Every structure is written in C-alpha cells, then in structure tokens.
Amino acid sequence: MSPRVWLVTGANSGLGLALVEHALAQGDQVIAAIRNPASIPDSIKAAKPLTLDLNASDSDIQRAGKAALDIYGRIDVLVNNAGYCLTGYVEEVQDADIKHEFQTNFFGAISLTQSLLPAFRSQRSGYILNLSSVAGIDGHPPFAMYNASKAALEAMTEALHTELLPFNVTALIIEPGYFPTNFWSSADASRIPPARLTGAYPETDSLFNTMPKKKLEEKQVGDRRKAVARIFELVSGTGHYAQQSVNTKFVRVVLGPDAGTRIRSKLKLILENVDGTEEVWRSTNMDEETLEKYARGEY
Ligand SMILES: NC(=O)c1ccc[n+]([C@@H]2O[C@H](COP(=O)([O-])OP(=O)(O)OC[C@H]3O[C@@H](n4cnc5c(N)ncnc54)[C@H](OP(=O)(O)O)[C@@H]3O)[C@@H](O)[C@H]2O)c1
C-alpha cells in the first residue's frame, strides 16, 4: 500500500522531523503538524504543513485534526510525537506548569486522536503511534510530571489498542530511551526558576551536565535516524519487522538498548514486589460469610 498518509505532530524537530524526512524519502505523503509555521525546515518542504499547538483549546485541536483529514481525504498513520519534559521536584513544580505539561503530552494528543477516530474506524486500517518514553514505565526524579504524563498516555493507549483491534486499527506506544534531540535543552529550559527553588533538592542542577555525558560514556546514545527507520518498518511491515510475527497483544515498541534494559529491570522489580507480598494481597478477599451478605446486597 503506497503512498501512505502520515500526520506527525512536533514535525519540526528531533524524532518527529527525522520521521517526516524518512517517510517522505520512502515516497509517502506527510502532513507535518507544527506550532509555528515559520519553523518548518527546508528538508520537509514536500510535506503539507498544519499549524497545531497542543496547548490550544480542545475544539481548536479537533478542528486541526479535521483539516488534516481534508488534505488527502484520509490519514493512515497518526503519530502523536510532540511533547516536552517539565523538570522539577514534586514539591516545587507549579500547578500551571503541571497542567501545561499534561495538556501537551496527554490531553492534546487525546483531542487530536478523537478527531480522527471515526475516520480510522470507517477506513478499517491504520496506525496510531503515541510517543511515550521509557520514563512512562521507569521514571526518575526530577521529572515526576513528565513521567506521569507519559504513564497516562501509556495507560490510555493500552485501552485504545484493545478498542481498535476489531477495526483493524493498531494503536501502539513508542517507548524510546535516550536520543539526542532538542529534548534535553527544552527540559533544561523548563526548569523551575531559581526563585521558586526551596534548595531542599540540590541534585537537580547537576543532572543536565551529567546525563548526556554519562550516556556518551556508557555508549548508550540512540541514533534518531535508526529509530524512525524502525517505526517506518513497523508500519510498512518491512526491514526488521518483515519476518517478525508481532503478537497483536504487543502494544509497546521499545527503541534503544537503554530503554529495553531499564524496562526489563523495572518489570523484574515489579514481579519481586508482587511475589514478595503475596501473603498480603491474598489476604483481602471477602470470606464466605461476607460474600453471602454481599450477594444479598447487605454488605
Ligand atoms: N529524545 C529523547 O531522548 C526522547 C526519549 C523518550 C521520549 N521522547 C519523546 O519523543 C517525542 C519527541 O521528542 P524529541 O526528542 O524529538 O524532542 P524535541 O526535539 O524537543 O521535539 C519536540 C517537538 O514537540 C513540539 N512541541 C512541544 N510542545 C508543543 C505544543 N504545545 N504543541 C505542539 N508541538 C509541541 C516541539 O515544537 P517546538 O519546536 O515548537 O517547541 C518539537 O517539534 C516527545 O514526545 C518526547 O517526550 C524523546
């Protein structure tokens, strides 16, 4: 099937830009959603631009989704890629900043997806790819709100995946590890201003200097061109995905050995947690007598 029509948010930078460049190079058609039309890079001039700010109102986002649909009459692959990382300890982050983070990473993606779901259902094909992060499963400080927004996106996508299976539409969670993009500089810029810092958590500042350096030392640095090639192969059933029979229950696309390793350790920890407390969680069911009362509506 070719050419596919992609709608990619956050198309002017990082993973989104690399994906648009790759899809165009493969002969697909792309609608590049960006919040500032002036920032569309020359390398994706062949894409159709769509102005979209995920912090706009729900109705504005839905209108943009419908406008995108009108461009080619269909969308085959929606990539909810745009996002950023709010940095700050739970005690210190401000309410408005938390809401902004969730609006961009979670609510905005939902509004856009909702505007396209009727079309996806009626065409009975397509992909919805939601960019989460390894942080959605294994989050660290001082990124609690970023972690939470991605965890929310993951939980929503898991249910969406099941909802859409009967319609032959595949909703997936894309879970990258560390890929150098503008992500870290924007995370740095989002840091709470010093005036709001309590000084109770002195570790924050060093992180931005040490993280990319640490990743380089560990040789755990992702190549965004390879990441987007894997995403393209997944959708087109080519390359690394050509011979794989992907279980339809698989909902996660893990990208990067750092992400895969961290997720494995986290799952091991969760399993140890559940196994280690089995006596506790097995102790909370109703006994026979209470169960009978419950059945009679007397509980
Ligand atoms: N890079 C990594 O290591 C990494 C790891 C895990 C997950 N991710 C996820 O991958 C996705 C892409 O990030 P990236 O690494 O490519 O970072 P990036 O280079 O900073 O790109 C982020 C994109 O999101 C856009 N964006 C931010 N807020 C927006 C809003 N309110 N409305 C519309 N667009 C908005 C940005 O637009 P502007 O240019 O206008 O700001 C930019 O195009 C994100 O969801 C991120 O959480 C990245």
mmCIF file of C-alpha atoms and ligand atoms in Angstrom:
data_model
loop_
_atom_site.group_PDB
_atom_site.id
_atom_site.type_symbol
_atom_site.label_atom_id
_atom_site.label_comp_id
_atom_site.label_asym_id
_atom_site.label_seq_id
_atom_site.Cartn_x
_atom_site.Cartn_y
_atom_site.Cartn_z
ATOM 1 C CA MET A 1 0.000 0.000 0.000
ATOM 2 C CA SER A 2 1.564 3.270 -1.070
ATOM 3 C CA PRO A 3 1.767 6.125 -0.625
ATOM 4 C CA ARG A 4 0.597 6.165 2.958
ATOM 5 C CA VAL A 5 -0.547 9.413 4.519
ATOM 6 C CA TRP A 6 1.178 10.324 7.795
ATOM 7 C CA LEU A 7 0.203 13.012 10.256
ATOM 8 C CA VAL A 8 3.134 13.732 12.558
ATOM 9 C CA THR A 9 2.984 16.263 15.388
ATOM 10 C CA GLY A 10 6.125 18.079 16.515
ATOM 11 C CA ALA A 11 7.397 17.649 12.952
ATOM 12 C CA ASN A 12 9.947 20.466 13.016
ATOM 13 C CA SER A 13 12.419 18.915 15.429
ATOM 14 C CA GLY A 14 14.112 15.769 16.708
ATOM 15 C CA LEU A 15 12.382 12.425 16.275
ATOM 16 C CA GLY A 16 9.344 13.953 14.537
ATOM 17 C CA LEU A 17 11.477 15.731 11.948
ATOM 18 C CA ALA A 18 13.570 12.614 11.332
ATOM 19 C CA LEU A 19 10.412 10.562 10.863
ATOM 20 C CA VAL A 20 8.911 13.018 8.389
ATOM 21 C CA GLU A 21 12.164 13.124 6.409
ATOM 22 C CA HIS A 22 12.272 9.331 6.340
ATOM 23 C CA ALA A 23 8.626 8.847 5.319
ATOM 24 C CA LEU A 24 8.970 11.432 2.529
ATOM 25 C CA ALA A 25 12.159 9.755 1.310
ATOM 26 C CA GLN A 26 10.255 6.457 1.142
ATOM 27 C CA GLY A 27 7.631 8.060 -1.110
ATOM 28 C CA ASP A 28 4.874 8.512 1.474
ATOM 29 C CA GLN A 29 2.798 11.656 1.931
ATOM 30 C CA VAL A 30 3.135 13.581 5.149
ATOM 31 C CA ILE A 31 1.197 16.240 6.963
ATOM 32 C CA ALA A 32 3.679 17.984 9.216
ATOM 33 C CA ALA A 33 1.977 19.456 12.278
ATOM 34 C CA ILE A 34 3.955 22.262 13.880
ATOM 35 C CA ARG A 35 3.003 25.060 16.193
ATOM 36 C CA ASN A 36 4.990 27.734 14.416
ATOM 37 C CA PRO A 37 4.598 27.540 10.593
ATOM 38 C CA ALA A 38 7.738 29.653 10.176
ATOM 39 C CA SER A 39 9.782 26.876 11.792
ATOM 40 C CA ILE A 40 9.188 24.258 9.087
ATOM 41 C CA PRO A 41 12.627 23.032 7.999
ATOM 42 C CA ASP A 42 13.602 23.044 4.327
ATOM 43 C CA SER A 43 14.222 19.294 4.426
ATOM 44 C CA ILE A 44 10.486 18.636 4.774
ATOM 45 C CA LYS A 45 9.129 21.287 2.425
ATOM 46 C CA ALA A 46 7.470 18.459 0.459
ATOM 47 C CA ALA A 47 5.192 17.812 3.445
ATOM 48 C CA LYS A 48 1.875 19.626 3.858
ATOM 49 C CA PRO A 49 2.143 21.934 6.867
ATOM 50 C CA LEU A 50 -0.554 22.019 9.511
ATOM 51 C CA THR A 51 -0.499 24.574 12.287
ATOM 52 C CA LEU A 52 -1.160 22.855 15.593
ATOM 53 C CA ASP A 53 -0.449 23.947 19.134
ATOM 54 C CA LEU A 54 -1.348 21.197 21.579
ATOM 55 C CA ASN A 55 -1.915 23.818 24.228
ATOM 56 C CA ALA A 56 -4.752 25.294 22.202
ATOM 57 C CA SER A 57 -8.355 24.551 23.134
ATOM 58 C CA ASP A 58 -9.817 21.109 22.591
ATOM 59 C CA SER A 59 -12.040 22.438 19.794
ATOM 60 C CA ASP A 60 -9.086 24.111 18.029
ATOM 61 C CA ILE A 61 -7.107 20.865 18.167
ATOM 62 C CA GLN A 62 -10.071 18.881 16.873
ATOM 63 C CA ARG A 63 -10.526 21.434 14.064
ATOM 64 C CA ALA A 64 -6.877 20.981 13.100
ATOM 65 C CA GLY A 65 -7.392 17.202 13.051
ATOM 66 C CA LYS A 66 -10.350 17.541 10.706
ATOM 67 C CA ALA A 67 -8.419 19.973 8.494
ATOM 68 C CA ALA A 68 -5.618 17.396 8.309
ATOM 69 C CA LEU A 69 -8.103 14.757 7.203
ATOM 70 C CA ASP A 70 -9.332 17.019 4.401
ATOM 71 C CA ILE A 71 -5.848 17.396 2.903
ATOM 72 C CA TYR A 72 -5.609 13.887 1.399
ATOM 73 C CA GLY A 73 -9.019 12.546 2.411
ATOM 74 C CA ARG A 74 -7.504 10.075 4.862
ATOM 75 C CA ILE A 75 -4.777 9.579 7.450
ATOM 76 C CA ASP A 76 -3.069 6.178 7.568
ATOM 77 C CA VAL A 77 -0.611 6.863 10.366
ATOM 78 C CA LEU A 78 -1.156 9.358 13.164
ATOM 79 C CA VAL A 79 1.999 9.977 15.185
ATOM 80 C CA ASN A 80 1.371 11.814 18.439
ATOM 81 C CA ASN A 81 5.005 12.769 18.765
ATOM 82 C CA ALA A 82 5.058 16.341 20.089
ATOM 83 C CA GLY A 83 5.971 16.608 23.714
ATOM 84 C CA TYR A 84 8.384 18.036 26.209
ATOM 85 C CA CYS A 85 9.760 17.330 29.651
ATOM 86 C CA LEU A 86 8.861 19.532 32.593
ATOM 87 C CA THR A 87 11.692 19.469 35.089
ATOM 88 C CA GLY A 88 11.260 19.971 38.797
ATOM 89 C CA TYR A 89 10.675 18.193 42.074
ATOM 90 C CA VAL A 90 7.076 17.448 43.039
ATOM 91 C CA GLU A 91 7.243 19.859 45.957
ATOM 92 C CA GLU A 92 8.414 22.697 43.741
ATOM 93 C CA VAL A 93 6.592 22.462 40.403
ATOM 94 C CA GLN A 94 3.763 24.914 39.895
ATOM 95 C CA ASP A 95 0.185 23.951 39.173
ATOM 96 C CA ALA A 96 0.047 25.870 35.867
ATOM 97 C CA ASP A 97 3.243 24.167 34.670
ATOM 98 C CA ILE A 98 1.916 20.713 35.548
ATOM 99 C CA LYS A 99 -1.293 21.399 33.632
ATOM 100 C CA HIS A 100 0.678 22.696 30.660
ATOM 101 C CA GLU A 101 2.759 19.502 30.659
ATOM 102 C CA PHE A 102 -0.305 17.271 30.707
ATOM 103 C CA GLN A 103 -2.086 19.392 28.098
ATOM 104 C CA THR A 104 0.806 18.968 25.652
ATOM 105 C CA ASN A 105 1.760 15.357 26.330
ATOM 106 C CA PHE A 106 -1.616 13.847 27.158
ATOM 107 C CA PHE A 107 -4.827 15.862 26.698
ATOM 108 C CA GLY A 108 -3.745 17.434 23.408
ATOM 109 C CA ALA A 109 -2.837 14.053 21.957
ATOM 110 C CA ILE A 110 -6.221 12.712 23.029
ATOM 111 C CA SER A 111 -8.125 15.593 21.385
ATOM 112 C CA LEU A 112 -6.270 15.101 18.122
ATOM 113 C CA THR A 113 -6.790 11.343 18.226
ATOM 114 C CA GLN A 114 -10.506 11.753 18.947
ATOM 115 C CA SER A 115 -10.938 13.987 15.913
ATOM 116 C CA LEU A 116 -9.573 11.194 13.694
ATOM 117 C CA LEU A 117 -11.011 8.069 15.286
ATOM 118 C CA PRO A 118 -14.266 8.000 13.289
ATOM 119 C CA ALA A 119 -12.233 8.105 10.059
ATOM 120 C CA PHE A 120 -9.848 5.393 11.288
ATOM 121 C CA ARG A 121 -12.779 3.172 12.245
ATOM 122 C CA SER A 122 -14.551 3.582 8.926
ATOM 123 C CA GLN A 123 -11.440 3.025 6.815
ATOM 124 C CA ARG A 124 -10.668 -0.102 8.881
ATOM 125 C CA SER A 125 -6.941 0.321 8.705
ATOM 126 C CA GLY A 126 -4.213 2.485 10.107
ATOM 127 C CA TYR A 127 -1.834 3.140 12.946
ATOM 128 C CA ILE A 128 -1.907 5.484 15.906
ATOM 129 C CA LEU A 129 1.581 5.795 17.345
ATOM 130 C CA ASN A 130 1.863 7.537 20.684
ATOM 131 C CA LEU A 131 5.323 8.686 21.672
ATOM 132 C CA SER A 132 5.814 7.832 25.276
ATOM 133 C CA SER A 133 9.201 7.247 26.861
ATOM 134 C CA VAL A 134 10.983 4.692 28.972
ATOM 135 C CA ALA A 135 10.126 7.237 31.687
ATOM 136 C CA GLY A 136 6.454 6.261 31.284
ATOM 137 C CA ILE A 137 7.365 2.897 32.838
ATOM 138 C CA ASP A 138 10.531 3.648 34.777
ATOM 139 C CA GLY A 139 10.541 7.277 35.793
ATOM 140 C CA HIS A 140 13.156 9.114 37.770
ATOM 141 C CA PRO A 141 13.281 12.472 39.524
ATOM 142 C CA PRO A 142 13.227 15.348 38.896
ATOM 143 C CA PHE A 143 10.829 14.580 36.077
ATOM 144 C CA ALA A 144 7.771 13.388 38.014
ATOM 145 C CA MET A 145 5.261 15.291 35.900
ATOM 146 C CA TYR A 146 6.811 14.222 32.614
ATOM 147 C CA ASN A 147 6.858 10.616 33.828
ATOM 148 C CA ALA A 148 3.242 10.920 34.933
ATOM 149 C CA SER A 149 2.079 12.429 31.628
ATOM 150 C CA LYS A 150 3.735 9.598 29.699
ATOM 151 C CA ALA A 151 2.379 6.948 32.075
ATOM 152 C CA ALA A 152 -1.092 8.404 31.492
ATOM 153 C CA LEU A 153 -0.552 8.314 27.734
ATOM 154 C CA GLU A 154 0.535 4.682 28.013
ATOM 155 C CA ALA A 155 -2.470 3.655 30.085
ATOM 156 C CA MET A 156 -4.837 5.350 27.650
ATOM 157 C CA THR A 157 -3.090 3.773 24.665
ATOM 158 C CA GLU A 158 -3.319 0.271 26.122
ATOM 159 C CA ALA A 159 -7.103 0.557 26.263
ATOM 160 C CA LEU A 160 -7.262 2.256 22.866
ATOM 161 C CA HIS A 161 -5.231 -0.610 21.411
ATOM 162 C CA THR A 162 -7.874 -3.090 22.538
ATOM 163 C CA GLU A 163 -10.775 -0.838 21.496
ATOM 164 C CA LEU A 164 -9.430 -0.556 17.963
ATOM 165 C CA LEU A 165 -8.414 -4.172 17.320
ATOM 166 C CA PRO A 166 -11.831 -5.094 15.845
ATOM 167 C CA PHE A 167 -11.428 -2.235 13.358
ATOM 168 C CA ASN A 168 -8.002 -3.365 12.165
ATOM 169 C CA VAL A 169 -6.510 -0.142 13.512
ATOM 170 C CA THR A 170 -3.342 -0.517 15.573
ATOM 171 C CA ALA A 171 -2.637 1.839 18.451
ATOM 172 C CA LEU A 172 0.873 1.498 19.842
ATOM 173 C CA ILE A 173 3.094 3.003 22.492
ATOM 174 C CA ILE A 174 6.503 4.027 21.179
ATOM 175 C CA GLU A 175 8.992 3.856 24.011
ATOM 176 C CA PRO A 176 12.368 5.435 23.251
ATOM 177 C CA GLY A 177 15.369 5.612 25.509
ATOM 178 C CA TYR A 178 17.927 8.390 25.094
ATOM 179 C CA PHE A 179 18.112 10.020 21.649
ATOM 180 C CA PRO A 180 19.907 13.354 21.309
ATOM 181 C CA THR A 181 17.384 15.935 20.043
ATOM 182 C CA ASN A 182 16.217 19.269 21.429
ATOM 183 C CA PHE A 183 14.539 17.283 24.192
ATOM 184 C CA TRP A 184 17.221 17.913 26.821
ATOM 185 C CA SER A 185 17.646 21.593 26.083
ATOM 186 C CA SER A 186 13.886 22.126 26.325
ATOM 187 C CA ALA A 187 13.793 20.076 29.557
ATOM 188 C CA ASP A 188 16.571 22.300 30.854
ATOM 189 C CA ALA A 189 14.659 25.426 29.824
ATOM 190 C CA SER A 190 11.540 24.203 31.635
ATOM 191 C CA ARG A 191 13.335 24.030 34.963
ATOM 192 C CA ILE A 192 11.656 25.918 37.722
ATOM 193 C CA PRO A 193 13.164 29.378 38.117
ATOM 194 C CA PRO A 194 15.658 29.667 40.982
ATOM 195 C CA ALA A 195 13.292 31.999 42.805
ATOM 196 C CA ARG A 196 10.900 29.094 43.279
ATOM 197 C CA LEU A 197 13.554 26.596 44.404
ATOM 198 C CA THR A 198 13.450 25.642 48.051
ATOM 199 C CA GLY A 199 17.007 24.328 47.993
ATOM 200 C CA ALA A 200 15.748 21.095 49.516
ATOM 201 C CA TYR A 201 16.719 19.047 46.480
ATOM 202 C CA PRO A 202 20.204 20.107 45.422
ATOM 203 C CA GLU A 203 20.729 17.281 42.912
ATOM 204 C CA THR A 204 18.672 18.764 40.054
ATOM 205 C CA ASP A 205 21.217 21.143 38.629
ATOM 206 C CA SER A 206 23.993 18.672 38.004
ATOM 207 C CA LEU A 207 21.745 16.342 36.032
ATOM 208 C CA PHE A 208 21.747 18.316 32.814
ATOM 209 C CA ASN A 209 25.505 18.402 32.713
ATOM 210 C CA THR A 210 25.998 14.783 33.670
ATOM 211 C CA MET A 211 23.220 12.953 31.814
ATOM 212 C CA PRO A 212 24.297 13.373 28.163
ATOM 213 C CA LYS A 213 27.957 12.895 29.244
ATOM 214 C CA LYS A 214 27.071 9.728 31.171
ATOM 215 C CA LYS A 215 25.125 8.361 28.214
ATOM 216 C CA LEU A 216 28.093 9.002 25.932
ATOM 217 C CA GLU A 217 30.499 7.296 28.346
ATOM 218 C CA GLU A 218 28.174 4.300 28.544
ATOM 219 C CA LYS A 219 27.787 4.306 24.737
ATOM 220 C CA GLN A 220 24.034 4.342 25.254
ATOM 221 C CA VAL A 221 23.193 7.007 22.713
ATOM 222 C CA GLY A 222 20.348 6.411 20.289
ATOM 223 C CA ASP A 223 20.505 7.378 16.622
ATOM 224 C CA ARG A 224 17.205 9.024 15.748
ATOM 225 C CA ARG A 225 17.557 8.047 12.082
ATOM 226 C CA LYS A 226 17.622 4.388 13.106
ATOM 227 C CA ALA A 227 14.685 4.865 15.493
ATOM 228 C CA VAL A 228 12.466 6.347 12.801
ATOM 229 C CA ALA A 229 13.554 3.693 10.312
ATOM 230 C CA ARG A 230 12.271 1.054 12.795
ATOM 231 C CA ILE A 231 8.984 2.952 13.149
ATOM 232 C CA PHE A 232 8.617 3.096 9.374
ATOM 233 C CA GLU A 233 9.413 -0.621 9.063
ATOM 234 C CA LEU A 234 6.817 -1.417 11.691
ATOM 235 C CA VAL A 235 4.095 0.382 9.749
ATOM 236 C CA SER A 236 5.191 -0.903 6.348
ATOM 237 C CA GLY A 237 5.977 -4.463 7.501
ATOM 238 C CA THR A 238 9.466 -4.227 6.033
ATOM 239 C CA GLY A 239 13.061 -4.462 7.274
ATOM 240 C CA HIS A 240 13.408 -5.555 10.893
ATOM 241 C CA TYR A 241 9.677 -6.188 11.074
ATOM 242 C CA ALA A 242 9.298 -8.081 7.780
ATOM 243 C CA GLN A 243 9.883 -11.541 9.238
ATOM 244 C CA GLN A 244 8.507 -10.940 12.702
ATOM 245 C CA SER A 245 5.092 -12.200 13.663
ATOM 246 C CA VAL A 246 4.208 -9.454 16.074
ATOM 247 C CA ASN A 247 1.685 -10.648 18.632
ATOM 248 C CA THR A 248 -1.413 -8.449 18.324
ATOM 249 C CA LYS A 249 -1.343 -8.086 22.107
ATOM 250 C CA PHE A 250 2.041 -6.356 21.913
ATOM 251 C CA VAL A 251 1.387 -2.704 22.462
ATOM 252 C CA ARG A 252 4.907 -1.407 23.119
ATOM 253 C CA VAL A 253 7.610 -0.579 20.611
ATOM 254 C CA VAL A 254 10.797 -0.255 22.630
ATOM 255 C CA LEU A 255 13.601 1.723 20.979
ATOM 256 C CA GLY A 256 17.131 1.657 22.334
ATOM 257 C CA PRO A 257 19.055 -0.875 24.454
ATOM 258 C CA ASP A 258 18.952 1.562 27.368
ATOM 259 C CA ALA A 259 15.149 1.538 27.226
ATOM 260 C CA GLY A 260 14.893 -2.247 26.839
ATOM 261 C CA THR A 261 17.260 -2.865 29.744
ATOM 262 C CA ARG A 262 15.549 -0.390 32.038
ATOM 263 C CA ILE A 263 12.106 -1.802 31.281
ATOM 264 C CA ARG A 264 13.363 -5.337 31.986
ATOM 265 C CA SER A 265 14.769 -4.273 35.384
ATOM 266 C CA LYS A 266 11.555 -2.462 36.223
ATOM 267 C CA LEU A 267 9.429 -5.482 35.356
ATOM 268 C CA LYS A 268 11.713 -7.667 37.481
ATOM 269 C CA LEU A 269 11.285 -5.260 40.386
ATOM 270 C CA ILE A 270 7.501 -5.263 39.972
ATOM 271 C CA LEU A 271 7.486 -9.060 39.889
ATOM 272 C CA GLU A 272 9.628 -9.188 43.035
ATOM 273 C CA ASN A 273 7.256 -6.693 44.616
ATOM 274 C CA VAL A 274 4.195 -8.803 43.792
ATOM 275 C CA ASP A 275 5.850 -12.121 44.714
ATOM 276 C CA GLY A 276 7.326 -10.718 47.927
ATOM 277 C CA THR A 277 3.947 -9.527 49.192
ATOM 278 C CA GLU A 278 1.800 -12.448 48.036
ATOM 279 C CA GLU A 279 0.688 -13.298 51.549
ATOM 280 C CA VAL A 280 -0.616 -9.733 51.901
ATOM 281 C CA TRP A 281 -2.511 -9.459 48.600
ATOM 282 C CA ARG A 282 -4.014 -12.905 49.039
ATOM 283 C CA SER A 283 -5.438 -11.861 52.399
ATOM 284 C CA THR A 284 -8.033 -9.268 51.310
ATOM 285 C CA ASN A 285 -10.847 -11.230 49.623
ATOM 286 C CA MET A 286 -14.241 -11.500 51.292
ATOM 287 C CA ASP A 287 -14.683 -14.617 53.405
ATOM 288 C CA GLU A 288 -17.672 -16.899 52.677
ATOM 289 C CA GLU A 289 -19.983 -15.230 55.170
ATOM 290 C CA THR A 290 -19.256 -11.684 53.885
ATOM 291 C CA LEU A 291 -19.545 -12.904 50.310
ATOM 292 C CA GLU A 292 -23.043 -14.220 51.036
ATOM 293 C CA LYS A 293 -24.011 -10.863 52.588
ATOM 294 C CA TYR A 294 -22.601 -9.094 49.520
ATOM 295 C CA ALA A 295 -24.611 -11.390 47.239
ATOM 296 C CA ARG A 296 -27.766 -10.477 49.217
ATOM 297 C CA GLY A 297 -26.916 -6.749 48.854
ATOM 298 C CA GLU A 298 -26.255 -6.411 52.606
ATOM 299 C CA TYR A 299 -22.565 -5.538 52.515
HETATM 300 N N1 LIG B 1 14.804 12.408 22.712
HETATM 301 C C1 LIG B 1 14.643 11.533 23.676
HETATM 302 O O1 LIG B 1 15.625 11.085 24.317
HETATM 303 C C2 LIG B 1 13.259 11.033 23.997
HETATM 304 C C3 LIG B 1 13.171 9.924 24.847
HETATM 305 C C4 LIG B 1 11.915 9.427 25.155
HETATM 306 C C5 LIG B 1 10.791 10.027 24.618
HETATM 307 N N2 LIG B 1 10.908 11.109 23.807
HETATM 308 C C6 LIG B 1 9.663 11.698 23.281
HETATM 309 O O2 LIG B 1 9.777 11.855 21.887
HETATM 310 C C7 LIG B 1 8.932 12.933 21.460
HETATM 311 C C8 LIG B 1 9.721 13.843 20.535
HETATM 312 O O3 LIG B 1 10.725 14.482 21.302
HETATM 313 P P1 LIG B 1 12.146 14.869 20.712
HETATM 314 O O4 LIG B 1 13.158 14.093 21.428
HETATM 315 O O5 LIG B 1 12.116 14.828 19.232
HETATM 316 O O6 LIG B 1 12.272 16.378 21.258
HETATM 317 P P2 LIG B 1 12.324 17.789 20.505
HETATM 318 O O7 LIG B 1 13.428 17.791 19.514
HETATM 319 O O8 LIG B 1 12.370 18.780 21.608
HETATM 320 O O9 LIG B 1 10.936 17.881 19.728
HETATM 321 C C9 LIG B 1 9.720 18.079 20.415
HETATM 322 C C10 LIG B 1 8.671 18.559 19.439
HETATM 323 O O10 LIG B 1 7.430 18.725 20.148
HETATM 324 C C11 LIG B 1 6.912 20.009 19.803
HETATM 325 N N3 LIG B 1 6.044 20.565 20.830
HETATM 326 C C12 LIG B 1 6.338 20.802 22.130
HETATM 327 N N4 LIG B 1 5.277 21.379 22.740
HETATM 328 C C13 LIG B 1 4.302 21.506 21.790
HETATM 329 C C14 LIG B 1 2.976 22.024 21.800
HETATM 330 N N5 LIG B 1 2.421 22.571 22.886
HETATM 331 N N6 LIG B 1 2.264 21.974 20.645
HETATM 332 C C15 LIG B 1 2.795 21.445 19.527
HETATM 333 N N7 LIG B 1 4.048 20.962 19.453
HETATM 334 C C16 LIG B 1 4.792 20.992 20.578
HETATM 335 C C17 LIG B 1 8.142 20.872 19.599
HETATM 336 O O11 LIG B 1 7.797 22.055 18.889
HETATM 337 P P3 LIG B 1 8.679 23.398 19.060
HETATM 338 O O12 LIG B 1 9.922 23.191 18.249
HETATM 339 O O13 LIG B 1 7.764 24.460 18.531
HETATM 340 O O14 LIG B 1 8.971 23.536 20.512
HETATM 341 C C18 LIG B 1 9.011 19.905 18.810
HETATM 342 O O15 LIG B 1 8.635 19.898 17.469
HETATM 343 C C19 LIG B 1 8.424 13.607 22.730
HETATM 344 O O16 LIG B 1 7.097 13.189 22.990
HETATM 345 C C20 LIG B 1 9.364 13.092 23.804
HETATM 346 O O17 LIG B 1 8.756 13.063 25.071
HETATM 347 C C21 LIG B 1 12.127 11.629 23.489
#
